[in-house]
PDB file of C-alpha atoms in Angstrom:
ATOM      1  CA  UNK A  30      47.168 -31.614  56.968  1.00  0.00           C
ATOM      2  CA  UNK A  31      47.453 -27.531  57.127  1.00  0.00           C
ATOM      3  CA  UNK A  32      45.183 -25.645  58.940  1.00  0.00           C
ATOM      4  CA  UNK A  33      43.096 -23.463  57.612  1.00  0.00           C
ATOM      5  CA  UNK A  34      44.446 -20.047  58.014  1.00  0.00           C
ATOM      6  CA  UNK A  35      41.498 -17.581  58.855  1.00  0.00           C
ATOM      7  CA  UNK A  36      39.895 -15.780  55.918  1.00  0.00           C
ATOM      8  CA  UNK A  37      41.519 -11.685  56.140  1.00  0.00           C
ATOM      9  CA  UNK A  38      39.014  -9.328  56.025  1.00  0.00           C
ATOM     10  CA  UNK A  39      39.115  -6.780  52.760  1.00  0.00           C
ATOM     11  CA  UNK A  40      40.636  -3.783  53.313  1.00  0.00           C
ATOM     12  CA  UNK A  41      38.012  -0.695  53.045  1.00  0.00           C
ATOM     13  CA  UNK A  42      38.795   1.696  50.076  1.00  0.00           C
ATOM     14  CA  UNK A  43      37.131   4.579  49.093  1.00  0.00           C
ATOM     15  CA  UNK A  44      38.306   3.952  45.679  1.00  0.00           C
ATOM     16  CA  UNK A  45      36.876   0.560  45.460  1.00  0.00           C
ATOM     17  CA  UNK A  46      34.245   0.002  43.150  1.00  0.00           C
ATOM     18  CA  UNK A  47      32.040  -1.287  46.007  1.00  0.00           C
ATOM     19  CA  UNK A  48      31.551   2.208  47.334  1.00  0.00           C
ATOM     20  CA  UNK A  49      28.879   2.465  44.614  1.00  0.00           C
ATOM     21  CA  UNK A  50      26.223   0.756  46.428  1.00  0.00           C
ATOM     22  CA  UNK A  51      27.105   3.133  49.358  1.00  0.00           C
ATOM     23  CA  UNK A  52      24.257   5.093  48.784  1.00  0.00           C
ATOM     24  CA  UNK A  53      21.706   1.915  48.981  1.00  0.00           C
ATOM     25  CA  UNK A  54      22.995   1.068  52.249  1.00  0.00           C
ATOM     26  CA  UNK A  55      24.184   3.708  54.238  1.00  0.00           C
ATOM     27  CA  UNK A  56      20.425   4.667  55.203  1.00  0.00           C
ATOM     28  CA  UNK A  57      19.817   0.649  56.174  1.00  0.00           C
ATOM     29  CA  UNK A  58      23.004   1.137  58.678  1.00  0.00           C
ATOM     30  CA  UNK A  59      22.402   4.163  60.400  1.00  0.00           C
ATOM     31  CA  UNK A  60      19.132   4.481  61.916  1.00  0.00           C
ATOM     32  CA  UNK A  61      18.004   8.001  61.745  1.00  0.00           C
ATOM     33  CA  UNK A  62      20.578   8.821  58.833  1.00  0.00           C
ATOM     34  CA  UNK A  63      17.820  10.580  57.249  1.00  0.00           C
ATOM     35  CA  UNK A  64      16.933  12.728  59.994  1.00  0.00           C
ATOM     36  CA  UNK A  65      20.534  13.183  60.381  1.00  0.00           C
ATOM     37  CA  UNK A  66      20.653  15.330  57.885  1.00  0.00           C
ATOM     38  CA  UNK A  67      17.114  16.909  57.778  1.00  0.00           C
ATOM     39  CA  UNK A  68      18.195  18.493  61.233  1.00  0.00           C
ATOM     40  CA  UNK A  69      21.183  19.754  59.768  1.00  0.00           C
ATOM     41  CA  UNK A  70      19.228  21.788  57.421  1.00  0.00           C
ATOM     42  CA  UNK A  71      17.276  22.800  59.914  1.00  0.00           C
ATOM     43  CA  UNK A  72      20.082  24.090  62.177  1.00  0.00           C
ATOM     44  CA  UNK A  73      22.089  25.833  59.128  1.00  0.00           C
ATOM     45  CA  UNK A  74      18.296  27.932  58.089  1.00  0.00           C
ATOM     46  CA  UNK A  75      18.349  28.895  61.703  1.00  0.00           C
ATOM     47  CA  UNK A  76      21.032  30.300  62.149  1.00  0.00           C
ATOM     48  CA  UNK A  77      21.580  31.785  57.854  1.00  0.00           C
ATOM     49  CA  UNK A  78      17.537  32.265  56.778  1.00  0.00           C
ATOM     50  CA  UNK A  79      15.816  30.226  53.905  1.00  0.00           C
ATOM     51  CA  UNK A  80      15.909  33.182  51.451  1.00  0.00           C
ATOM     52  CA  UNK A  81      19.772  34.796  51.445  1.00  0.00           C
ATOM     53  CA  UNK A  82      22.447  33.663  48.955  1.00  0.00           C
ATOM     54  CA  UNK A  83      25.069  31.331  51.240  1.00  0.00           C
ATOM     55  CA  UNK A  84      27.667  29.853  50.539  1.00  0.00           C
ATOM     56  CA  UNK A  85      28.518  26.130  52.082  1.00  0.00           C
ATOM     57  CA  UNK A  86      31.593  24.074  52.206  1.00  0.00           C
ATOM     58  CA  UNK A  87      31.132  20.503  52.475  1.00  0.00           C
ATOM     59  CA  UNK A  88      34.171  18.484  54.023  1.00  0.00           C
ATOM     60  CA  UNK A  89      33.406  15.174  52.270  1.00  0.00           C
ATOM     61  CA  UNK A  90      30.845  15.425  50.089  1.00  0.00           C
ATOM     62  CA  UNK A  91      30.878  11.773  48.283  1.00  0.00           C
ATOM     63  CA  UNK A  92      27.692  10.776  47.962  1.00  0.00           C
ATOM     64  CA  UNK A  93      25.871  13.731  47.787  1.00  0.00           C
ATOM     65  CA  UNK A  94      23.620  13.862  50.498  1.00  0.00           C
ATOM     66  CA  UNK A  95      24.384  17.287  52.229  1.00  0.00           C
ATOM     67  CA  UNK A  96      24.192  18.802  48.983  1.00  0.00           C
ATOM     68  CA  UNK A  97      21.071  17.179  47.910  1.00  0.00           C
ATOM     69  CA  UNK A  98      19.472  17.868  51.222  1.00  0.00           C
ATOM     70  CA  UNK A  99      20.479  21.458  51.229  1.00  0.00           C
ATOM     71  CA  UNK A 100      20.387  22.524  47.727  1.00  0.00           C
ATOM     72  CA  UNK A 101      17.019  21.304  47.451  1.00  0.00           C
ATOM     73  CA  UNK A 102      15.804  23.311  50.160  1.00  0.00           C
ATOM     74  CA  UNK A 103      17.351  26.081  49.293  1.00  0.00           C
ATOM     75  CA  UNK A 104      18.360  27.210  45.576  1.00  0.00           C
ATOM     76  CA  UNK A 105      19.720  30.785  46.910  1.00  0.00           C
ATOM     77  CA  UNK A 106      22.928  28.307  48.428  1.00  0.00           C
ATOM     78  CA  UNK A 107      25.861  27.489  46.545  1.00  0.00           C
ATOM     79  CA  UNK A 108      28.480  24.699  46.982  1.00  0.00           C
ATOM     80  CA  UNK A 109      31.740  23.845  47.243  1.00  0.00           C
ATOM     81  CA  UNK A 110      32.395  20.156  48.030  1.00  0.00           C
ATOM     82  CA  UNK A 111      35.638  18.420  48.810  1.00  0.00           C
ATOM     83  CA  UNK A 112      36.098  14.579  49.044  1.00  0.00           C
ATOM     84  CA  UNK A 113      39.342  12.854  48.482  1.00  0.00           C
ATOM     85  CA  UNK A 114      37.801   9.549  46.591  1.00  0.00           C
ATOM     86  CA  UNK A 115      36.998  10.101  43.292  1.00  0.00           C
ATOM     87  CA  UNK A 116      34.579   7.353  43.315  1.00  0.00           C
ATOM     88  CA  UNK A 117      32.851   8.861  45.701  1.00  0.00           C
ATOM     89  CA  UNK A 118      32.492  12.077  44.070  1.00  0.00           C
ATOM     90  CA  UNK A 119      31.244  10.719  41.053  1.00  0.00           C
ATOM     91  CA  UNK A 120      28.253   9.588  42.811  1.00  0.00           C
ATOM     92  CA  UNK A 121      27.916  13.099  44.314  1.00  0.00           C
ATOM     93  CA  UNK A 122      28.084  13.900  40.751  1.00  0.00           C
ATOM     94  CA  UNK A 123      25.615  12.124  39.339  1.00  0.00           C
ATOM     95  CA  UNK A 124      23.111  12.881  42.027  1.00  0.00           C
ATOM     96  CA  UNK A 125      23.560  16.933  41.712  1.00  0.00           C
ATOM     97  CA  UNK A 126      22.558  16.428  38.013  1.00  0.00           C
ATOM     98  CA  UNK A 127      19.686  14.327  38.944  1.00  0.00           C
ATOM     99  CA  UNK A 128      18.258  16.920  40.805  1.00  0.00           C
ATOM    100  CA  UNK A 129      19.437  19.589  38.815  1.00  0.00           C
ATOM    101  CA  UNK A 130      21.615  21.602  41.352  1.00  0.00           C
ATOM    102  CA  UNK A 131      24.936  21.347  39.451  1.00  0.00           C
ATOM    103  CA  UNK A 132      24.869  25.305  38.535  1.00  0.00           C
ATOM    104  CA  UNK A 133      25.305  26.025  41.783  1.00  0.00           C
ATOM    105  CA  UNK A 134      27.559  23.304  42.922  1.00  0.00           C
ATOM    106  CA  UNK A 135      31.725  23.014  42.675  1.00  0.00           C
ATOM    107  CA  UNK A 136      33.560  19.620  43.804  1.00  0.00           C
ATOM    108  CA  UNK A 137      36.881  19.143  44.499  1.00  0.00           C
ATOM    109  CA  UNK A 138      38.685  15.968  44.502  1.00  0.00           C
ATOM    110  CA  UNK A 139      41.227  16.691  47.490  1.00  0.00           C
ATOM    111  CA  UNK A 140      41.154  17.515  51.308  1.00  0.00           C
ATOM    112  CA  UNK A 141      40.196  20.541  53.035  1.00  0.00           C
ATOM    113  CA  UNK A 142      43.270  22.049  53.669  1.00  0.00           C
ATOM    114  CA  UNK A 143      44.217  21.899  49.864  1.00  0.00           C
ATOM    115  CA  UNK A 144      41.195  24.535  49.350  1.00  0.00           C
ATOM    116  CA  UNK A 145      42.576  28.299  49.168  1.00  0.00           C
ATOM    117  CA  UNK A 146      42.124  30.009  52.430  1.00  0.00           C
ATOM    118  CA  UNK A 147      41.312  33.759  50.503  1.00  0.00           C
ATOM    119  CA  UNK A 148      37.611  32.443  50.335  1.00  0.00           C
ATOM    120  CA  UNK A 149      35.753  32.301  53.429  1.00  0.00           C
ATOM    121  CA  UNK A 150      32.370  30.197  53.853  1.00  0.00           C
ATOM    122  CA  UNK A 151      29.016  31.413  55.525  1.00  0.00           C
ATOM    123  CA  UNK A 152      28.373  27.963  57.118  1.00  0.00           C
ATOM    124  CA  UNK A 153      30.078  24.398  56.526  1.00  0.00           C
ATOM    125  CA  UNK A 154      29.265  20.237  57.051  1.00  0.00           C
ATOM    126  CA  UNK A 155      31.511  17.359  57.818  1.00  0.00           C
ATOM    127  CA  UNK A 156      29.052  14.346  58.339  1.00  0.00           C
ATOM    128  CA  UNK A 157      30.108  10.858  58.981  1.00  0.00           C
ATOM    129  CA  UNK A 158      34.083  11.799  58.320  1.00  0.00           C
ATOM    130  CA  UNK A 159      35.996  12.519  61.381  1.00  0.00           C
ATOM    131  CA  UNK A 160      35.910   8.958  62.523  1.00  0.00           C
ATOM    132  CA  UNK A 161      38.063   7.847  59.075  1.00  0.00           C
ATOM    133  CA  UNK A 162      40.612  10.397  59.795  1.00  0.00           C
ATOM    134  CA  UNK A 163      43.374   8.914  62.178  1.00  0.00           C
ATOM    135  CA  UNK A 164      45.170  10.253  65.622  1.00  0.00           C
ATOM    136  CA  UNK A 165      44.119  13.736  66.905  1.00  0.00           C
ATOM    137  CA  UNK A 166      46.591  15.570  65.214  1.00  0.00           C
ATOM    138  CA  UNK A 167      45.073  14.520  61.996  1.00  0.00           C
ATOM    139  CA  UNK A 168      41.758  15.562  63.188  1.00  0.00           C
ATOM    140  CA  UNK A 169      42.975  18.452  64.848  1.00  0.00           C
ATOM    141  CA  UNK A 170      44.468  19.394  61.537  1.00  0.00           C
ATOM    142  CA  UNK A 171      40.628  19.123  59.314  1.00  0.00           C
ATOM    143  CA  UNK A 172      38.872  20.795  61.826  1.00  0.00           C
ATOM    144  CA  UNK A 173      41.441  23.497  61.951  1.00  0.00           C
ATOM    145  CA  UNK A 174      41.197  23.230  58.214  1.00  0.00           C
ATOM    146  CA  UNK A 175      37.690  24.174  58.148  1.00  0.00           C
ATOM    147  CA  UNK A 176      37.974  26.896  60.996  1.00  0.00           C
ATOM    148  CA  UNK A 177      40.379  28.303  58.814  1.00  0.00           C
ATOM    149  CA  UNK A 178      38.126  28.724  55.940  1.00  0.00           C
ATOM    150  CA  UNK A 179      34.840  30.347  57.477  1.00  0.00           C
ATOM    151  CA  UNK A 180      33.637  33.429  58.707  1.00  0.00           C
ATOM    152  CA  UNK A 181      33.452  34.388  61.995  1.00  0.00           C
ATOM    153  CA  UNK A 182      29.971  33.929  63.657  1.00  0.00           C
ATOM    154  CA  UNK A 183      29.560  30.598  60.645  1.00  0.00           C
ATOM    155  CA  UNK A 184      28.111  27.786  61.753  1.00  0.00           C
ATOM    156  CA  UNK A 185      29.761  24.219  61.442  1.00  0.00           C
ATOM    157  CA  UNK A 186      28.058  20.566  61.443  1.00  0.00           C
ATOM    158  CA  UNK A 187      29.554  17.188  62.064  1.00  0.00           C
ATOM    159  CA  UNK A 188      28.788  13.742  63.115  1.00  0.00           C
ATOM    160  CA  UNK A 189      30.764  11.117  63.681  1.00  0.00           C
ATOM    161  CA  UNK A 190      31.193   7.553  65.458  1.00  0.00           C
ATOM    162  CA  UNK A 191      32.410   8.748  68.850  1.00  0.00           C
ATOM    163  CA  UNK A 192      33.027   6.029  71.597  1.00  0.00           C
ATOM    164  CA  UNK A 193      35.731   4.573  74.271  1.00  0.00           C
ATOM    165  CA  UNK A 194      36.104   0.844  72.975  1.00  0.00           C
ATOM    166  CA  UNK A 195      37.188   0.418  76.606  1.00  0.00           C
ATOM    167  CA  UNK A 196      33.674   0.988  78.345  1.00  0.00           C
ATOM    168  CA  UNK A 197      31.588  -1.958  79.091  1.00  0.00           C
ATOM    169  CA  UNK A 198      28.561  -0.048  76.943  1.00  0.00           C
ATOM    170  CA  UNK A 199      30.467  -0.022  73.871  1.00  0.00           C
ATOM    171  CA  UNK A 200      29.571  -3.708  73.643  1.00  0.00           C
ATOM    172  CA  UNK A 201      26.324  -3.128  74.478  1.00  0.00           C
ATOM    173  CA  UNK A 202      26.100  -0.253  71.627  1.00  0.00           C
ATOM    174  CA  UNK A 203      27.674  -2.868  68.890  1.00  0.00           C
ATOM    175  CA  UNK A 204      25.273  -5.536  69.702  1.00  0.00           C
ATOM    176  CA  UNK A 205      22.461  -3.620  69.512  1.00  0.00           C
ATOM    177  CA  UNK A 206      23.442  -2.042  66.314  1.00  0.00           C
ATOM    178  CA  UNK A 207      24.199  -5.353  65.020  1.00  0.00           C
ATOM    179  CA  UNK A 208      20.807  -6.325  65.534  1.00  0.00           C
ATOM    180  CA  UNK A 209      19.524  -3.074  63.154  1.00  0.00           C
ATOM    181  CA  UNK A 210      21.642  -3.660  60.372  1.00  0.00           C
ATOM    182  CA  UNK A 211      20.750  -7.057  59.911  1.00  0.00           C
ATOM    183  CA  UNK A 212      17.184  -6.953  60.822  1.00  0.00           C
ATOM    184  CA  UNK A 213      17.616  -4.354  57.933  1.00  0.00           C
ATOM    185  CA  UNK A 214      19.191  -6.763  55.707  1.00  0.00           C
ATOM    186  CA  UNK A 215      22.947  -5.944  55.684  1.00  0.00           C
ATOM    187  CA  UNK A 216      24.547  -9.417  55.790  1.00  0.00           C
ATOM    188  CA  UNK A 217      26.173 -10.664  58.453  1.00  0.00           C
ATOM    189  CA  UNK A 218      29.810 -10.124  56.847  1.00  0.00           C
ATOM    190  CA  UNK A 219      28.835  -6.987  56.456  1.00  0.00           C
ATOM    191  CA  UNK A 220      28.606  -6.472  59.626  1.00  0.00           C
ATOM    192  CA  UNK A 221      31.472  -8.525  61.074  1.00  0.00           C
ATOM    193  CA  UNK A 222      33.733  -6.578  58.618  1.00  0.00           C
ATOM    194  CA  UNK A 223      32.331  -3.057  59.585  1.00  0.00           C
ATOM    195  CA  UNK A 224      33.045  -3.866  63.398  1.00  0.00           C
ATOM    196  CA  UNK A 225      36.763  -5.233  62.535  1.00  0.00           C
ATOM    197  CA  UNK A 226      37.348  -2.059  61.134  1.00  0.00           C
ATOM    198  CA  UNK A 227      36.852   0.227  64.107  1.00  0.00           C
ATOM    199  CA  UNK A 228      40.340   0.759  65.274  1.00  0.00           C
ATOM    200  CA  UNK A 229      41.508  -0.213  62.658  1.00  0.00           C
ATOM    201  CA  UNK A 230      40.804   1.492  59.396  1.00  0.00           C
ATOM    202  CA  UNK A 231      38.755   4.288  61.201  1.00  0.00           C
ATOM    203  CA  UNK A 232      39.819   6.311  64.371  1.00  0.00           C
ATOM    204  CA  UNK A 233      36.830   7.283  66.667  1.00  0.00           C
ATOM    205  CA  UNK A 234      37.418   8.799  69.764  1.00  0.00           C
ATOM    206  CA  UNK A 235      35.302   9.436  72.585  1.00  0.00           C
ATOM    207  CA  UNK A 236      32.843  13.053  72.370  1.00  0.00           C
ATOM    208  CA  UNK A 237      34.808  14.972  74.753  1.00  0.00           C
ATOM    209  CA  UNK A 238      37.999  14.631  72.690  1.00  0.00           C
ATOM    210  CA  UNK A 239      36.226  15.633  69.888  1.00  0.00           C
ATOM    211  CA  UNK A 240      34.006  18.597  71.935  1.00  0.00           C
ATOM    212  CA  UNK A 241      37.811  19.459  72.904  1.00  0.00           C
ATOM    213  CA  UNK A 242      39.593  19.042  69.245  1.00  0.00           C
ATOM    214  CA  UNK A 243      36.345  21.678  68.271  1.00  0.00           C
ATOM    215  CA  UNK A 244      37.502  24.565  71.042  1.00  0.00           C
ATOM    216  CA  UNK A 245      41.006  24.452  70.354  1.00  0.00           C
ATOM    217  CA  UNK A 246      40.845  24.798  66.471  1.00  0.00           C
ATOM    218  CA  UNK A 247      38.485  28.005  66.771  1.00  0.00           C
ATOM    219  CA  UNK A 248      34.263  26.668  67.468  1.00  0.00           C
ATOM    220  CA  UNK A 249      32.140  27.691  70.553  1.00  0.00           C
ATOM    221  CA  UNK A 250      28.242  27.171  71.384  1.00  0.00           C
ATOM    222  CA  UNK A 251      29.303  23.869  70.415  1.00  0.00           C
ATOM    223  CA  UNK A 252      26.102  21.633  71.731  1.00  0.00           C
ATOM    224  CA  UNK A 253      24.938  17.910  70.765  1.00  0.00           C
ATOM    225  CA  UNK A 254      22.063  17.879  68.197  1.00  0.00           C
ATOM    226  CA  UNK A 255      22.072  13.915  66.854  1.00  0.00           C
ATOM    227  CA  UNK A 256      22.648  10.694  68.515  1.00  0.00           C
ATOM    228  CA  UNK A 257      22.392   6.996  66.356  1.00  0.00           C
ATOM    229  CA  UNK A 258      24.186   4.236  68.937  1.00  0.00           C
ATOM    230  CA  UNK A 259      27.880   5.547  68.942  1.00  0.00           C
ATOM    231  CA  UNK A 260      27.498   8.166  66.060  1.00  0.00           C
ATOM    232  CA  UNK A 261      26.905  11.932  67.383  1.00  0.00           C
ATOM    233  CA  UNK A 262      26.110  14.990  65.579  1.00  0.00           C
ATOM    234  CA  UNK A 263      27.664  18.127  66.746  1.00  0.00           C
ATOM    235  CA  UNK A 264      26.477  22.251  66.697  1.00  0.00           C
ATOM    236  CA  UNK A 265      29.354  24.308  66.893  1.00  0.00           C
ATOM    237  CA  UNK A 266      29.711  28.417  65.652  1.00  0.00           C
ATOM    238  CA  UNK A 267      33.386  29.798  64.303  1.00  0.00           C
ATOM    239  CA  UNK A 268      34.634  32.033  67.213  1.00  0.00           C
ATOM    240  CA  UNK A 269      33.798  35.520  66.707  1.00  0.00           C
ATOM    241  CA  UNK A 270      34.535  38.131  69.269  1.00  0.00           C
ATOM    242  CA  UNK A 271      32.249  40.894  68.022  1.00  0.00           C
ATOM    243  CA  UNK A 272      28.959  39.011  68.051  1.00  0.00           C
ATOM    244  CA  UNK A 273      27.287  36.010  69.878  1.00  0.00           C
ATOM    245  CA  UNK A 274      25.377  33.338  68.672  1.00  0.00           C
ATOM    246  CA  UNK A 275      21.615  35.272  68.906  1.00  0.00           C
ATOM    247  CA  UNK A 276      22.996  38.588  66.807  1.00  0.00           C
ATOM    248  CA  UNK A 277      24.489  36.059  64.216  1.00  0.00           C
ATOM    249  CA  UNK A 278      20.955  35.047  64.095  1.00  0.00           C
ATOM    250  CA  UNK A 279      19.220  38.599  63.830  1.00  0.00           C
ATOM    251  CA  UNK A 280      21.511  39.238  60.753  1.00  0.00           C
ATOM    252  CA  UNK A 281      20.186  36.895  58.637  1.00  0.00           C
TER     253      UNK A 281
END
């Protein structure tokens, strides 16, 4: 009699038709994903104002929910979102009409570094990306990416799963937020096939690499601002030699 061979878990693409119910779920995995992004709005008025015309890049921006969030807040802000699943962006899509931000909203189906570098951004986001993008070259090369196409003095915000698998509390972490997502009703496959996947299909690396990836491309100020188990949320400012963080601030 053959053994049964164990059952391979699906590869994850962002071209799958699956990634529709992303947007159902996402909030059920993360706790805090909400107020993830409510204190990133809060960070970017601080530092631009409420009231002046901005304009923000988003570094994937399938889904939607930076540019809800923002553009909501603040109809003086314009968009430009870039997301390499066009899935994803549809979604994005569809949610900017819903809300009726589209006029001041432009979405590009590509990576950062495709964008042209002669237009330079007052602020820009990268939430719950790094993590997918593999080996610290290719994150070194994004987050130069994005340097590359701000202002000085701009602020930038990201977040992304940032552990050691090798520490003893990176156990601890996962079990815990096992215990969320299916208290919360994500099924236990779910689950078993988001965990398989770290190291895998995503890259995270611990926050000092990533604190260190942010200094060499071009950020300072950088400070923590979110923590959700092993996802962390990062402040950081485009280098500018002229002016620090507080006169940035006064300008607005």
């Amino acid at each position: 009699m053959n053994e049964k061979q164990p059952q391979q878990q699906k590869t994850m693409s962002w071209n799958d038709p699956q990634v529709e119910g992303y947007g159902r779920t996402i909030s059920l995995k993360i706790p805090g994903y909400f107020m993830l992004y409510d204190m990133t709005d809060r960070l970017m008025n601080a530092m631009l104002g409420p009231e002046r015309e901005q304009d923000i890049l988003v570094v994937g921006a399938g889904g939607g929910q930076e540019i809800v969030t923002l553009g909501g807040a603040h109809p003086a802000w314009s968009f430009t979102g870039v997301d390499p699943s066009a899935r994803m962006l549809a979604i994005a899509e569809q949610r900017i009409r819903m809300e009726r931000l589209e006029a001041g909203v432009t979405l590009h189906e590509g990576t950062a570094d495709e964008l042209p570098k002669d237009k330079l951004y007052d602020a820009a986001t990268s939430l719950l990306v790094l993590h997918f993008i593999k080996g610290l070259d290719q994150k070194r090369k994004l987050l130069r990416s994005i340097a590359e196409r701000l202002k000085p003095g701009a602020p930038l915000l990201i977040a992304a799963i940032s552990c050691d698998r090798q520490e003893e509390a990176f156990a601890v972490q996962m079990s815990a937020w096992q215990s969320h997502m299916l208290d919360n009703g994500i099924p236990l496959e779910d689950w078993e096939r988001f965990a398989a996947s770290l190291g895998a299909e995503s890259d995270p690396v611990p926050p000092e690499q990533v604190e260190e990836l942010l200094r060499e491309v071009g950020f300072n100020h950088i400070s923590k601002f979110f923590g959700s188990y092993l996802i962390t949320g990062w402040f950081a400012v485009k280098a500018d030699g002229e002016h620090n963080i507080e006169e940035k601030r006064q300008d607005k």
